[in-house]
XYZ file of N, CA and C in Angstrom:
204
model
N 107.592 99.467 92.892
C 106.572 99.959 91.971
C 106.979 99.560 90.556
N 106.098 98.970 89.570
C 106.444 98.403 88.687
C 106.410 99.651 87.519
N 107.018 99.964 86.526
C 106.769 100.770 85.607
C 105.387 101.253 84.809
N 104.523 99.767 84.423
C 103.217 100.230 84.542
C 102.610 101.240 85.666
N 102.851 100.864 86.648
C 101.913 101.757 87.613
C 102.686 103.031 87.615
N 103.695 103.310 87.452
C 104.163 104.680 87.794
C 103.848 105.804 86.037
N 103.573 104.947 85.597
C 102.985 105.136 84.005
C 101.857 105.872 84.327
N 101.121 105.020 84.963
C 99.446 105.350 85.174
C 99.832 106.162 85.899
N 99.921 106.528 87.152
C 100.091 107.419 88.123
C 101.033 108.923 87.332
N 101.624 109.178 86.326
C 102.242 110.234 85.845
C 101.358 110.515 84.985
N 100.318 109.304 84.175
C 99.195 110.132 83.433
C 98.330 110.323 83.744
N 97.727 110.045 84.865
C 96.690 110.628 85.755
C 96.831 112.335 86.134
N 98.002 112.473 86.624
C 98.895 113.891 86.546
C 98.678 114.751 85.828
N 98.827 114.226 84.833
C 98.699 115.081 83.176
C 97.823 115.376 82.702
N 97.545 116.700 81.994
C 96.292 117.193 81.338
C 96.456 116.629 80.391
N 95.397 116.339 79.679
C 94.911 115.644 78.576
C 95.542 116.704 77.096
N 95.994 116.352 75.853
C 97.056 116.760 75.216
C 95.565 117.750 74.134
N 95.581 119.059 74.253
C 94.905 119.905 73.200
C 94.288 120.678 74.634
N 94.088 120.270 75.966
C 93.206 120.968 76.601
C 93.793 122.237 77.091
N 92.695 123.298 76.847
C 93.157 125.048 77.400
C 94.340 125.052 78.276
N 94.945 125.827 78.144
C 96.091 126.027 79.272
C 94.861 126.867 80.194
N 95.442 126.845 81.589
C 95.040 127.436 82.770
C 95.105 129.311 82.780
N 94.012 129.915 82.737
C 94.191 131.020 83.133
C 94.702 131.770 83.926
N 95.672 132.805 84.311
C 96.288 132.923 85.747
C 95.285 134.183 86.228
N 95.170 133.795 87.126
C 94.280 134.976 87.966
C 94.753 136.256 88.443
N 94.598 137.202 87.754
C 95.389 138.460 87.832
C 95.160 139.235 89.086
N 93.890 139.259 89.733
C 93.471 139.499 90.862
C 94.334 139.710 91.809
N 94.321 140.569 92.647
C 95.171 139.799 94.136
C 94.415 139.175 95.064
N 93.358 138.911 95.076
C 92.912 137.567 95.552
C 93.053 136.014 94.949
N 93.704 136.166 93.672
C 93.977 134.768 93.074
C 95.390 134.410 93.379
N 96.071 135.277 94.344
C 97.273 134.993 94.608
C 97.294 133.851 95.817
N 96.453 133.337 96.381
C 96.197 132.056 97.168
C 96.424 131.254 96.412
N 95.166 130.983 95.273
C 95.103 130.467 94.125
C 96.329 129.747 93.655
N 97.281 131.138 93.589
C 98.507 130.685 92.548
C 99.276 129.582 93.374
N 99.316 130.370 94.550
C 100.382 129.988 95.737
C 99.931 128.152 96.042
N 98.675 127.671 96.098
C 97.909 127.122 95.954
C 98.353 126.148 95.268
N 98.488 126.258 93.426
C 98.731 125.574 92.216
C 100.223 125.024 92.574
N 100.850 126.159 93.085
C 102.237 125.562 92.452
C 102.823 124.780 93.981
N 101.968 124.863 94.607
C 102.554 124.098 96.006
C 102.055 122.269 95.919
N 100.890 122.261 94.807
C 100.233 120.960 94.591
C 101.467 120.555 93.084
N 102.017 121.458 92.501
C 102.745 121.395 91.386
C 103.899 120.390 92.093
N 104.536 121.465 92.925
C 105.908 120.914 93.779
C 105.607 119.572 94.297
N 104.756 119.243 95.049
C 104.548 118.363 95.713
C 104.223 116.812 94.822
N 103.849 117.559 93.368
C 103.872 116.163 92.447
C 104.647 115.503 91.938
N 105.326 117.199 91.910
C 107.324 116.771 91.177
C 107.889 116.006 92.123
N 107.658 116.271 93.292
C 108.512 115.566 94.163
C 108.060 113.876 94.382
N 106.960 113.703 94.145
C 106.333 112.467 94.051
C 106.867 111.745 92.916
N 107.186 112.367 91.663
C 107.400 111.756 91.093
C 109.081 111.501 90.857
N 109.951 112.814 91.161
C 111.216 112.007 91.610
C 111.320 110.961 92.908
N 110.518 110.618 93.497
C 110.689 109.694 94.725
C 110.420 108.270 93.734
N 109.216 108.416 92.589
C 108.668 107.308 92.343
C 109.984 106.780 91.221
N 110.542 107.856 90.326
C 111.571 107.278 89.577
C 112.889 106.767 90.106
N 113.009 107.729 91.811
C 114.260 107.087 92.367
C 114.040 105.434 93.013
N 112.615 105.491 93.027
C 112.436 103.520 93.413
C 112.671 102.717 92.295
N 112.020 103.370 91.317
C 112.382 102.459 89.998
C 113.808 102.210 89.361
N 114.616 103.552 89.762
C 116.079 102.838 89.276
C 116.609 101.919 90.661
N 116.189 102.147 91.760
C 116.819 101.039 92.774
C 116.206 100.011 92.202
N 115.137 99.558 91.966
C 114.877 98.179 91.296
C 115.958 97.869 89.640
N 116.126 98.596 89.325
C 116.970 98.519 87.981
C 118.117 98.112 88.635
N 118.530 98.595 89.251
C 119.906 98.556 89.796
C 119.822 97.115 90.278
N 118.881 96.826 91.239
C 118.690 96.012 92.094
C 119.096 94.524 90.922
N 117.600 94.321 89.614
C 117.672 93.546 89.513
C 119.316 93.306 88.379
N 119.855 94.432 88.169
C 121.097 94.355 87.417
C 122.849 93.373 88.156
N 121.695 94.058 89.297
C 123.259 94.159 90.543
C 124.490 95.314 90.269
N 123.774 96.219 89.542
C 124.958 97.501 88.983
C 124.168 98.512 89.753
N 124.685 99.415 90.412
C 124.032 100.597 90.895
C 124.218 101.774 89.931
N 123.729 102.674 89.422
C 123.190 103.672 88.739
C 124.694 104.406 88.648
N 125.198 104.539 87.292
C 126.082 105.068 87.284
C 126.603 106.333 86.193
């Protein structure tokens, strides 16, 4: 994955910079909701350490130095 694309793909991610923060739903029915948010949260973080751990194997790669 080339750095452009993992660029695009982390600002696609991202809310746009001035927009409302998210209301939390005080309810106990918005507790799906929450459970909900932060399971799509986790699952991005983790996308995106997978996408930065390809990009330093290519660093590495084209260095011939592995990450140190």
């Amino acid at each position: 994955m080339t750095h452009e694309r993992a660029s695009a793909t982390l600002a696609l991610d991202t809310p746009p910079a001035g927009s409302p923060p998210e209301e939390p739903d005080a309810s106990p029915a918005g507790v799906p909701d929450r459970t909900r948010r932060l399971q799509q949260l986790r699952a991005q973080s983790q996308a995106m350490v997978t996408e930065l751990q390809a990009l330093l194997r290519e660093a590495s790669d084209d260095t011939g130095r592995g990450s140190e």
